[in-house]
Amino acid sequence: MSMFCFQCQETMQNKGCTVTGICGKKPDTAIMQDLLIYVTKCLSEVTTKIRANGKSVDKNVNHIITENLFTTITNANFNTDNLRSRVIKTLDVKKQLIDDNTDLKLSEHGLWDERDPSAMDSKASLVGVLSTTDEDKRSLKELITYGIKGLSAYTHHANVLLEDNEDLDIFLQEALSKTIDESMSVEDLISLTLKTGEAGVGAMALLDNANTKYYGNPEITKVNIGVGNRPGILVSGHDLKDLEMLLEQSEGSGIDIYTHSEMLPANAYPKFKKYAHLHGNYGNAWWKQKEEFESFNGPILMTTNCIVPPKDSYKDRIFTTGMVSYPGLKHIEGAIGEPKDFTEIIELAKTCQPPAEIETGEIINGFAHNQVFELADSVVDAVKSGAIRKFIVMSGCDGRHKTRNYYTDFAENLPKDIVILTSGCAKYRYNKLKLGDINGIPRVLDAGQCNDSYSWAIVALKLKEIFNAADINDLPIEFNIAWYEQKAVTVLLALLFLGIKNIHLGPTLPAFLSPNVVDVLVEKFGISGIQDVEKDLITLG
Ligand code: SF4
Ligand code: SF3
């Protein structure tokens, strides 16, 4: 059994994982993910052709497609059996649609259907990334597919809040079906890449609307990073609905709820601030979880990526839900619109020791677009007076490589008249440094999760309007984005769609970008990798 995966920044030697994943993904899991992506593309061909015939497609089918894509994101699903049953469910849905629409003219992909496990395994080994032999087409198809994975994740979070945007589903299914259409040229795929960025903006907007509609607009909040003396439950990942249900069910039960990694921004939403037992944030970015989950002492709930293969010391108190799955771990069920029952986690927490303290103090959070707009006057004054010379957007992901110390050093050494705008778990590289403020405006403004990069896009558009700039690139805003998994690819494509030029992307350029595709990105958008801190600070001016 062999595998090939190069979808994340930590891929082996920045080329591809071929023996096993650096993330811990095993070959059988990797190829089952390949098959799941393939059958999801096949289903997308069917749905796209049904719509072309003027018929509609049920919302549940849209959800199956986004969920399948989401579950293949790095560090979400390590469970081959779970992936296999998703493949079968997808084939079942496709078969039903074909039976109901006998006039469809389908390709061999649209028609493919095998349930025998060995036939599935053989097919799985034929439909991976390397099945596209042309290097540039492969690169663009993967860039589009990864962009759609992130888009699907963001869409799914909105869907669980019962918000849908069918246009996004239509786009992403059409785009997926085009990635298995051999007639697509390199030029067609380049144009589809940019459209994926446009849809990425749409998905982030959909989720922003859903989050703020249900939980209010994030507001400036000091988040406690110390611990209390009651047992706790640690909630990681991005899904706010899961956190809401857990907060509701655990209220008054004598335990505290703590956020971890990408759940930190939840502390800034008015709806969540009402829960007195939401104690604060414990720990740092996803890759430190092995130590932090151990010292937390209580149960952990993983609502999305990034889960890393758990240590035995806490295996019996880590739970998955939603699109996360790991062999042997307990999974809390609950489909879109259904309540989830967290009783088992809450009861377990009551028997656990309180978390061990690993830090004390507070971090400031809650600078999403609405809060920033409320501060617009002081921000604009500070820019006009020269007190703020520049903003630098440092959104994205964190990761475990030492090279990421770059981001800490870069933040620490930035001239004092530059403000960092951040979102995503990349922030943990500098959000606890004492970087001070400019006229009361903190030098690190944290908008929230990676999807809240949307806030920086609309803040940039607002500044363009305020300063009457002809071009968004004329503003004193630079972009130095850190990527790891595929949601950051969506964010990157969204920024490109918005016309942002000269983005620095690090710590390495994606392995899935072929030299020719890199050339296109350099020529059209001026994208470049990072160098060392000193050189990049000189370039920054
Ligand atoms: Fe390797 Fe990343 Fe793929 Fe995991 S997700 S197998 S680390 S490229
Ligand atoms: Fe982090 Fe996994 Fe990407 Fe939402 S939690 S940003 S890496």
Coordinates of C-alpha atoms and ligand atoms in Angstrom, one line a residue:
M1 CA 0.0 0.0 0.0
S2 CA 1.5 3.3 -0.9
M3 CA 0.3 6.9 -0.5
F4 CA 0.9 10.3 -1.9
C5 CA -0.2 13.4 -0.1
F6 CA 1.2 16.9 -0.3
Q7 CA -1.7 18.9 0.8
C8 CA -0.2 20.6 3.9
Q9 CA 2.8 22.7 4.7
E10 CA 4.5 19.9 6.7
T11 CA 4.6 17.4 3.9
M12 CA 7.8 15.3 3.8
Q13 CA 10.8 17.4 2.6
N14 CA 8.3 19.8 1.0
K15 CA 7.6 17.2 -1.7
G16 CA 5.0 14.7 -0.5
C17 CA 4.3 12.1 2.2
T18 CA 4.7 8.7 0.5
V19 CA 5.3 6.2 3.3
T20 CA 3.2 7.7 6.1
G21 CA 2.0 11.1 6.9
I22 CA 4.1 13.5 9.0
C23 CA 0.7 14.2 10.5
G24 CA 0.3 10.6 11.5
K25 CA -2.0 9.6 8.6
K26 CA -1.4 6.0 7.6
P27 CA -1.4 4.9 3.9
D28 CA -4.7 3.1 4.1
T29 CA -6.3 6.2 5.5
A30 CA -4.7 8.4 2.9
I31 CA -5.9 6.3 0.0
M32 CA -9.4 6.1 1.4
Q33 CA -9.4 9.9 1.6
D34 CA -8.3 9.9 -2.1
L35 CA -11.3 7.7 -2.9
L36 CA -13.7 9.8 -0.9
I37 CA -12.6 12.9 -2.7
Y38 CA -12.9 11.1 -6.0
V39 CA -16.4 9.8 -5.4
T40 CA -17.4 13.2 -4.1
K41 CA -16.2 14.7 -7.4
C42 CA -18.2 12.0 -9.2
L43 CA -21.3 12.9 -7.2
S44 CA -20.7 16.5 -8.1
E45 CA -20.7 15.7 -11.8
V46 CA -24.1 14.1 -11.3
T47 CA -25.5 17.0 -9.3
T48 CA -24.1 19.5 -11.8
K49 CA -25.7 17.7 -14.7
I50 CA -29.0 17.5 -12.8
R51 CA -29.0 21.2 -12.3
A52 CA -28.1 21.8 -16.0
N53 CA -31.3 19.9 -16.8
G54 CA -33.2 22.5 -14.8
K55 CA -33.8 20.3 -11.8
S56 CA -32.9 21.1 -8.2
V57 CA -30.7 19.1 -5.8
D58 CA -31.6 18.5 -2.2
K59 CA -29.8 20.4 0.5
N60 CA -28.8 17.2 2.2
V61 CA -26.8 16.2 -0.9
N62 CA -25.0 19.6 -0.7
H63 CA -24.2 18.9 2.9
I64 CA -22.8 15.4 2.2
I65 CA -20.4 17.0 -0.4
T66 CA -19.1 19.7 1.9
E67 CA -18.8 17.3 4.8
N68 CA -16.8 14.8 2.7
L69 CA -14.4 17.5 1.7
F70 CA -14.1 18.9 5.2
T71 CA -13.3 15.6 6.7
T72 CA -10.3 15.1 4.4
I73 CA -8.6 18.3 5.7
T74 CA -5.3 17.8 7.4
N75 CA -5.7 16.6 11.0
A76 CA -9.4 16.0 10.9
N77 CA -10.1 12.3 10.2
F78 CA -7.6 9.5 10.8
N79 CA -10.3 6.7 10.7
T80 CA -10.2 4.5 7.5
D81 CA -13.5 2.7 8.4
N82 CA -15.3 6.0 8.9
L83 CA -14.0 7.3 5.5
R84 CA -15.0 4.0 3.8
S85 CA -18.6 4.3 5.1
R86 CA -18.6 7.9 3.8
V87 CA -17.6 6.6 0.4
I88 CA -20.4 4.1 0.5
K89 CA -23.0 6.7 1.6
T90 CA -21.8 8.9 -1.2
L91 CA -22.2 6.1 -3.8
D92 CA -25.7 5.4 -2.4
V93 CA -26.7 9.0 -2.8
K94 CA -25.2 9.1 -6.3
K95 CA -27.0 5.9 -7.4
Q96 CA -30.3 7.2 -6.1
L97 CA -29.9 10.5 -8.1
I98 CA -28.9 8.5 -11.2
D99 CA -32.0 6.3 -10.8
D100 CA -34.2 9.3 -10.5
N101 CA -32.6 11.1 -13.5
T102 CA -32.2 8.4 -16.2
D103 CA -31.6 11.1 -18.9
L104 CA -28.2 12.1 -17.6
K105 CA -25.2 11.7 -19.9
L106 CA -22.4 10.8 -17.4
S107 CA -18.7 10.2 -17.8
E108 CA -17.0 7.0 -16.6
H109 CA -16.5 8.9 -13.3
G110 CA -20.1 9.8 -12.9
L111 CA -21.0 6.2 -13.4
W112 CA -18.3 4.6 -11.2
D113 CA -19.8 2.4 -8.5
E114 CA -18.1 -0.4 -6.6
R115 CA -18.9 -1.6 -3.1
D116 CA -16.6 -4.6 -2.8
P117 CA -13.8 -3.6 -0.4
S118 CA -11.0 -4.9 -2.5
A119 CA -12.4 -3.2 -5.6
M120 CA -12.7 0.0 -3.6
D121 CA -9.1 -0.3 -2.4
S122 CA -7.9 -0.9 -6.0
K123 CA -9.8 2.1 -7.2
A124 CA -8.5 4.2 -4.3
S125 CA -4.9 3.6 -5.3
L126 CA -5.7 4.8 -8.9
V127 CA -7.4 8.1 -8.2
G128 CA -4.9 9.9 -6.0
V129 CA -3.1 13.1 -6.7
L130 CA -0.6 11.5 -9.1
S131 CA -3.3 10.2 -11.4
T132 CA -3.1 13.5 -13.1
T133 CA 0.2 13.2 -15.0
D134 CA 0.5 16.8 -16.3
E135 CA 2.3 18.6 -13.5
D136 CA 0.7 21.9 -14.1
K137 CA -2.8 20.6 -14.4
R138 CA -2.2 18.5 -11.3
S139 CA -1.0 21.5 -9.4
L140 CA -4.0 23.6 -10.4
K141 CA -6.5 20.8 -9.7
E142 CA -5.1 20.3 -6.3
L143 CA -5.0 24.1 -5.6
I144 CA -8.7 24.2 -6.5
T145 CA -9.5 21.1 -4.5
Y146 CA -7.7 22.3 -1.4
G147 CA -9.4 25.7 -1.8
I148 CA -12.7 23.9 -1.9
K149 CA -11.9 21.9 1.1
G150 CA -11.5 25.1 3.2
L151 CA -14.5 26.6 1.6
S152 CA -16.5 23.4 2.5
A153 CA -15.3 23.6 6.1
Y154 CA -16.4 27.3 6.4
T155 CA -19.7 26.5 4.7
H156 CA -20.3 23.5 7.0
H157 CA -19.9 25.7 10.1
A158 CA -22.6 28.0 8.7
N159 CA -24.8 25.1 7.8
V160 CA -24.8 23.8 11.4
L161 CA -26.2 27.2 12.3
L162 CA -28.8 26.5 9.7
E163 CA -27.5 29.1 7.2
D164 CA -27.0 27.9 3.6
N165 CA -25.9 29.6 0.4
E166 CA -27.0 27.4 -2.4
D167 CA -24.9 29.4 -4.9
L168 CA -21.8 28.4 -3.1
D169 CA -22.8 24.7 -3.2
I170 CA -23.6 25.0 -6.9
F171 CA -20.2 26.6 -7.6
L172 CA -18.2 24.1 -5.6
Q173 CA -19.9 21.1 -7.1
E174 CA -19.3 22.4 -10.6
A175 CA -15.7 23.2 -9.8
L176 CA -15.2 19.7 -8.3
S177 CA -16.7 18.1 -11.4
K178 CA -14.4 20.1 -13.6
T179 CA -11.4 18.7 -11.8
I180 CA -12.2 15.3 -13.2
D181 CA -13.0 16.7 -16.6
E182 CA -10.1 15.9 -18.9
S183 CA -11.0 18.6 -21.4
M184 CA -10.1 21.4 -18.9
S185 CA -7.0 23.3 -20.1
V186 CA -4.4 25.0 -17.9
E187 CA -6.0 28.4 -18.7
D188 CA -9.4 27.0 -17.7
L189 CA -8.0 25.8 -14.5
I190 CA -6.3 29.1 -13.7
S191 CA -9.6 30.9 -14.2
L192 CA -11.4 28.3 -12.0
T193 CA -8.7 28.9 -9.3
L194 CA -9.6 32.6 -9.2
K195 CA -13.3 31.8 -9.0
T196 CA -12.6 29.5 -6.1
G197 CA -11.1 32.5 -4.4
E198 CA -14.3 34.4 -5.0
A199 CA -16.3 31.6 -3.5
G200 CA -13.9 31.6 -0.6
V201 CA -14.9 35.2 0.1
G202 CA -18.5 34.1 -0.1
A203 CA -18.0 31.2 2.3
M204 CA -16.3 33.4 4.9
A205 CA -19.0 36.0 4.5
L206 CA -21.7 33.3 5.0
L207 CA -20.0 32.1 8.1
D208 CA -19.4 35.6 9.4
N209 CA -23.0 36.4 9.0
A210 CA -24.1 33.2 10.7
N211 CA -21.7 33.6 13.6
T212 CA -22.6 37.2 14.3
K213 CA -26.3 36.6 13.8
Y214 CA -26.3 33.8 16.5
Y215 CA -23.6 34.9 18.8
G216 CA -23.3 38.7 18.3
N217 CA -20.4 40.8 17.1
P218 CA -17.1 39.9 18.8
E219 CA -16.0 42.7 21.2
I220 CA -12.7 43.6 22.9
T221 CA -12.3 41.0 25.6
K222 CA -9.5 40.1 28.0
V223 CA -9.3 36.3 28.0
N224 CA -7.9 34.6 31.1
I225 CA -5.1 32.1 30.2
G226 CA -4.8 30.8 33.8
V227 CA -6.9 28.1 35.5
G228 CA -9.5 27.9 38.1
N229 CA -9.9 25.3 40.9
R230 CA -12.7 23.3 39.4
P231 CA -12.5 20.5 36.9
G232 CA -12.7 21.5 33.3
I233 CA -13.6 20.5 29.7
L234 CA -11.3 21.7 27.0
V235 CA -12.9 22.5 23.6
S236 CA -10.7 22.7 20.6
G237 CA -11.4 23.3 16.9
H238 CA -13.6 25.8 15.1
D239 CA -17.2 24.8 15.7
L240 CA -19.0 27.4 17.7
K241 CA -22.3 25.5 17.7
D242 CA -20.7 22.6 19.5
L243 CA -19.3 25.0 22.1
E244 CA -22.7 26.5 22.6
M245 CA -24.4 23.2 23.2
L246 CA -21.7 22.1 25.6
L247 CA -21.9 25.4 27.5
E248 CA -25.7 25.1 27.8
Q249 CA -25.6 21.5 29.0
S250 CA -22.8 22.0 31.5
E251 CA -24.1 25.2 33.1
G252 CA -24.4 24.8 36.9
S253 CA -22.7 21.4 36.9
G254 CA -19.6 22.6 38.9
I255 CA -17.2 22.4 36.0
D256 CA -15.5 25.0 33.9
I257 CA -15.2 25.2 30.1
Y258 CA -11.9 26.2 28.5
T259 CA -11.1 27.0 24.9
H260 CA -8.1 25.7 23.1
S261 CA -6.3 26.8 19.9
E262 CA -8.8 28.0 17.3
M263 CA -11.7 28.1 19.8
L264 CA -10.0 31.0 21.7
P265 CA -12.0 33.6 19.7
A266 CA -15.3 32.3 21.1
N267 CA -14.5 34.1 24.3
A268 CA -15.1 37.4 22.6
Y269 CA -18.7 36.7 21.4
P270 CA -21.4 38.3 23.6
K271 CA -23.5 35.2 23.6
F272 CA -20.7 33.1 25.1
K273 CA -19.5 35.7 27.5
K274 CA -22.9 35.3 29.3
Y275 CA -21.7 31.9 30.5
A276 CA -19.9 32.4 33.8
H277 CA -18.3 29.0 33.6
L278 CA -16.5 29.8 30.3
H279 CA -13.3 30.2 32.2
G280 CA -10.9 31.3 29.4
N281 CA -8.3 29.8 27.1
Y282 CA -5.9 27.0 28.0
G283 CA -2.7 26.5 26.0
N284 CA -1.6 27.4 22.6
A285 CA -1.9 26.2 19.0
W286 CA -2.9 22.7 17.9
W287 CA 0.6 21.2 17.7
K288 CA 1.3 21.6 21.4
Q289 CA -1.7 19.5 22.3
K290 CA 0.2 16.4 23.4
E291 CA 1.6 18.2 26.5
E292 CA -1.3 20.6 27.0
F293 CA -4.0 17.9 26.9
E294 CA -2.0 15.8 29.3
S295 CA -1.7 18.7 31.9
F296 CA -5.3 19.8 31.4
N297 CA -6.4 16.7 33.3
G298 CA -10.0 16.8 32.2
P299 CA -11.9 15.7 29.0
I300 CA -11.2 17.3 25.7
L301 CA -13.6 17.8 22.9
M302 CA -12.2 18.1 19.3
T303 CA -14.9 19.8 17.2
T304 CA -12.7 20.1 14.0
N305 CA -9.1 19.9 13.0
C306 CA -6.4 19.9 14.3
I307 CA -6.3 16.7 16.2
V308 CA -3.0 14.9 16.5
P309 CA -2.7 11.2 17.2
P310 CA -3.4 11.1 21.0
K311 CA -1.1 9.9 23.7
D312 CA -2.3 6.9 25.8
S313 CA -2.2 9.2 28.8
Y314 CA -5.3 11.1 27.7
K315 CA -6.8 8.8 25.1
D316 CA -9.7 7.8 27.4
R317 CA -10.7 11.5 27.9
I318 CA -10.5 12.9 24.4
F319 CA -13.7 12.9 22.4
T320 CA -14.4 13.8 18.7
T321 CA -17.5 15.2 17.1
G322 CA -18.6 16.5 13.7
M323 CA -16.1 15.8 10.9
V324 CA -13.3 14.6 13.3
S325 CA -12.7 11.0 13.7
Y326 CA -9.9 8.9 15.2
P327 CA -9.8 5.1 15.6
G328 CA -10.7 4.1 19.2
L329 CA -11.8 7.6 20.4
K330 CA -15.4 8.2 21.5
H331 CA -17.4 10.2 19.0
I332 CA -20.4 12.4 19.9
E333 CA -23.0 12.1 17.2
G334 CA -25.3 14.8 15.9
A335 CA -26.1 15.8 12.3
I336 CA -26.9 19.3 11.2
G337 CA -29.9 20.6 13.1
E338 CA -29.8 17.8 15.7
P339 CA -28.9 18.4 19.3
K340 CA -25.7 16.7 20.6
D341 CA -25.6 15.0 23.9
F342 CA -22.5 15.9 25.9
T343 CA -23.6 14.2 29.1
E344 CA -20.8 11.6 29.0
I345 CA -18.1 14.3 28.8
I346 CA -19.7 16.4 31.5
E347 CA -20.0 13.4 33.9
L348 CA -16.4 12.4 33.2
A349 CA -15.2 16.0 33.9
K350 CA -16.7 15.8 37.3
T351 CA -14.4 12.9 38.2
C352 CA -11.2 14.7 37.0
Q353 CA -8.7 16.9 38.6
P354 CA -8.7 20.6 37.8
P355 CA -6.3 21.6 35.0
A356 CA -2.6 22.2 36.0
E357 CA -1.6 25.8 35.5
I358 CA 0.7 26.3 32.6
E359 CA 0.4 30.1 32.2
T360 CA -1.2 33.0 33.9
G361 CA -2.4 36.4 32.7
E362 CA -4.7 37.6 30.0
I363 CA -4.7 38.0 26.2
I364 CA -6.8 40.5 24.3
N365 CA -9.2 39.3 21.7
G366 CA -12.2 40.3 19.8
F367 CA -11.0 42.7 17.0
A368 CA -13.3 41.5 14.3
H369 CA -14.6 43.9 11.7
N370 CA -17.5 45.4 13.7
Q371 CA -15.2 46.2 16.7
V372 CA -12.5 47.6 14.5
F373 CA -15.1 49.8 12.7
E374 CA -16.1 51.1 16.1
L375 CA -12.5 52.2 16.7
A376 CA -12.3 53.5 13.1
D377 CA -11.8 57.2 14.2
S378 CA -8.9 56.5 16.4
V379 CA -7.3 54.1 13.9
V380 CA -7.7 56.6 11.1
D381 CA -6.3 59.4 13.3
A382 CA -3.3 57.3 14.2
V383 CA -2.7 56.5 10.5
K384 CA -3.1 60.2 9.5
S385 CA -0.8 61.4 12.3
G386 CA 1.8 58.8 11.3
A387 CA 1.6 57.1 14.8
I388 CA 0.6 53.9 12.8
R389 CA 2.8 53.7 9.8
K390 CA 1.6 50.4 8.5
F391 CA -0.5 47.3 9.2
I392 CA 0.7 43.8 8.5
V393 CA -1.8 41.0 8.1
M394 CA -0.2 37.9 9.7
S395 CA -3.2 35.6 9.6
G396 CA -3.1 31.9 9.0
C397 CA -2.0 28.7 10.7
D398 CA 0.6 27.6 13.1
G399 CA 2.7 24.5 12.8
R400 CA 5.3 22.5 14.6
H401 CA 8.4 23.3 12.6
K402 CA 11.2 25.3 14.2
T403 CA 11.2 27.5 11.0
R404 CA 8.0 29.1 12.4
N405 CA 10.1 30.9 15.1
Y406 CA 10.4 33.3 12.1
Y407 CA 7.0 34.6 13.0
T408 CA 7.8 35.3 16.6
D409 CA 11.1 37.0 15.7
F410 CA 9.4 38.9 12.9
A411 CA 6.6 40.2 15.3
E412 CA 9.1 41.0 18.0
N413 CA 11.4 43.0 15.7
L414 CA 8.7 44.9 13.7
P415 CA 9.2 48.6 14.0
K416 CA 7.0 49.9 16.8
D417 CA 4.8 51.9 14.5
I418 CA 3.5 48.8 12.7
V419 CA 0.3 47.0 13.9
I420 CA -0.2 43.3 13.3
L421 CA -3.6 42.2 12.1
T422 CA -4.1 38.5 12.8
S423 CA -6.6 35.6 12.7
G424 CA -6.2 31.8 12.8
C425 CA -3.9 29.9 15.0
A426 CA -0.8 31.6 13.5
K427 CA -1.4 34.2 16.3
Y428 CA 0.0 31.9 19.0
R429 CA 3.5 32.7 17.7
Y430 CA 3.2 36.3 19.0
N431 CA 0.0 36.9 20.8
K432 CA 1.5 36.5 24.2
L433 CA 4.5 38.8 23.6
K434 CA 4.4 42.2 25.2
L435 CA 4.2 44.3 22.0
G436 CA 2.5 47.3 23.5
D437 CA 0.1 49.6 21.9
I438 CA -0.1 52.7 19.8
N439 CA -2.3 55.4 21.3
G440 CA -4.2 52.7 23.1
I441 CA -4.6 50.5 20.0
P442 CA -2.9 47.1 20.7
R443 CA -0.1 46.2 18.3
V444 CA -1.6 42.8 17.8
L445 CA -5.3 43.0 16.7
D446 CA -6.8 39.5 16.7
A447 CA -9.9 39.1 14.6
G448 CA -10.6 35.5 15.5
Q449 CA -10.4 32.2 13.7
C450 CA -8.8 31.7 10.2
N451 CA -12.2 32.3 8.6
D452 CA -12.2 35.7 10.3
S453 CA -9.5 36.7 7.9
Y454 CA -12.7 37.9 6.2
S455 CA -12.6 40.8 8.8
W456 CA -9.3 42.0 7.5
A457 CA -10.5 41.9 3.9
I458 CA -13.5 44.1 4.8
V459 CA -11.4 46.3 7.0
A460 CA -9.0 46.8 4.1
L461 CA -11.9 47.7 1.8
K462 CA -13.2 50.1 4.4
L463 CA -9.8 51.8 4.7
K464 CA -9.7 52.0 0.9
E465 CA -13.0 54.0 1.0
I466 CA -11.9 56.2 3.9
F467 CA -8.6 57.1 2.4
N468 CA -10.1 57.3 -1.0
A469 CA -7.4 55.0 -2.4
A470 CA -7.6 54.0 -6.1
D471 CA -6.3 50.5 -5.4
I472 CA -6.4 48.3 -2.3
N473 CA -2.7 47.8 -2.8
D474 CA -2.1 51.6 -2.3
L475 CA -3.0 51.2 1.4
P476 CA -0.3 50.9 4.1
I477 CA -1.2 47.2 4.5
E478 CA 1.2 44.3 3.9
F479 CA 0.4 40.6 4.0
N480 CA 2.6 37.9 5.5
I481 CA 0.5 34.8 5.7
A482 CA 1.5 31.6 7.4
W483 CA -0.2 28.5 6.1
Y484 CA -0.4 24.9 7.2
E485 CA -3.6 23.2 6.1
Q486 CA -6.2 23.8 3.4
K487 CA -8.3 26.5 5.0
A488 CA -5.4 28.8 4.7
V489 CA -5.4 27.9 1.0
T490 CA -8.9 29.2 0.8
V491 CA -7.9 32.4 2.6
L492 CA -5.0 32.9 0.2
L493 CA -7.2 32.4 -2.8
A494 CA -9.8 34.8 -1.4
L495 CA -7.1 37.5 -0.9
L496 CA -5.9 37.0 -4.4
F497 CA -9.5 37.3 -5.7
L498 CA -9.8 40.6 -3.8
G499 CA -6.8 41.9 -5.8
I500 CA -4.3 41.8 -2.9
K501 CA -0.8 41.8 -4.4
N502 CA 2.7 40.9 -3.1
I503 CA 1.6 38.5 -0.4
H504 CA 4.4 36.8 1.4
L505 CA 3.6 33.2 2.0
G506 CA 5.5 30.9 4.4
P507 CA 7.1 29.2 6.0
T508 CA 7.5 27.4 2.6
L509 CA 5.6 27.7 -0.6
P510 CA 3.2 24.8 -1.1
A511 CA 4.7 21.6 -2.5
F512 CA 1.6 21.3 -4.7
L513 CA 2.5 24.4 -6.7
S514 CA 4.4 23.4 -9.8
P515 CA 7.2 25.8 -11.0
N516 CA 5.0 27.1 -13.8
V517 CA 2.0 27.7 -11.4
V518 CA 4.4 29.5 -9.1
D519 CA 5.5 31.7 -12.1
V520 CA 1.8 32.5 -12.8
L521 CA 1.2 33.5 -9.1
V522 CA 4.4 35.6 -9.1
E523 CA 3.6 37.3 -12.4
K524 CA -0.1 38.0 -11.7
F525 CA 0.0 38.6 -8.0
G526 CA 3.6 39.1 -6.9
I527 CA 3.5 36.3 -4.4
S528 CA 6.7 35.4 -2.8
G529 CA 8.0 33.1 0.0
I530 CA 9.5 34.4 3.2
Q531 CA 13.3 34.9 3.6
D532 CA 14.8 35.6 6.9
V533 CA 13.5 38.1 9.4
E534 CA 16.2 40.7 8.8
K535 CA 15.7 40.7 5.0
D536 CA 11.9 40.7 5.2
L537 CA 11.9 43.6 7.6
I538 CA 14.1 45.6 5.2
T539 CA 11.7 44.8 2.4
L540 CA 8.8 45.9 4.6
G541 CA 10.5 49.3 5.0
Ligands
SF4_1 FE1 1.7 14.6 4.8 FE2 0.3 16.8 5.4 FE3 -0.8 14.9 3.9 FE4 -0.4 14.6 6.5 S1 -1.8 16.0 5.5 S2 0.0 13.1 4.9 S3 1.5 15.6 6.8 S4 1.0 16.2 3.4
SF3_2 FE1 -5.0 26.2 12.9 FE2 -5.2 23.6 12.4 FE3 -5.0 26.1 10.3 FE4 -8.2 27.7 11.4 S1 -6.2 24.7 14.0 S2 -6.0 27.7 11.5 S3 -3.8 24.9 11.5

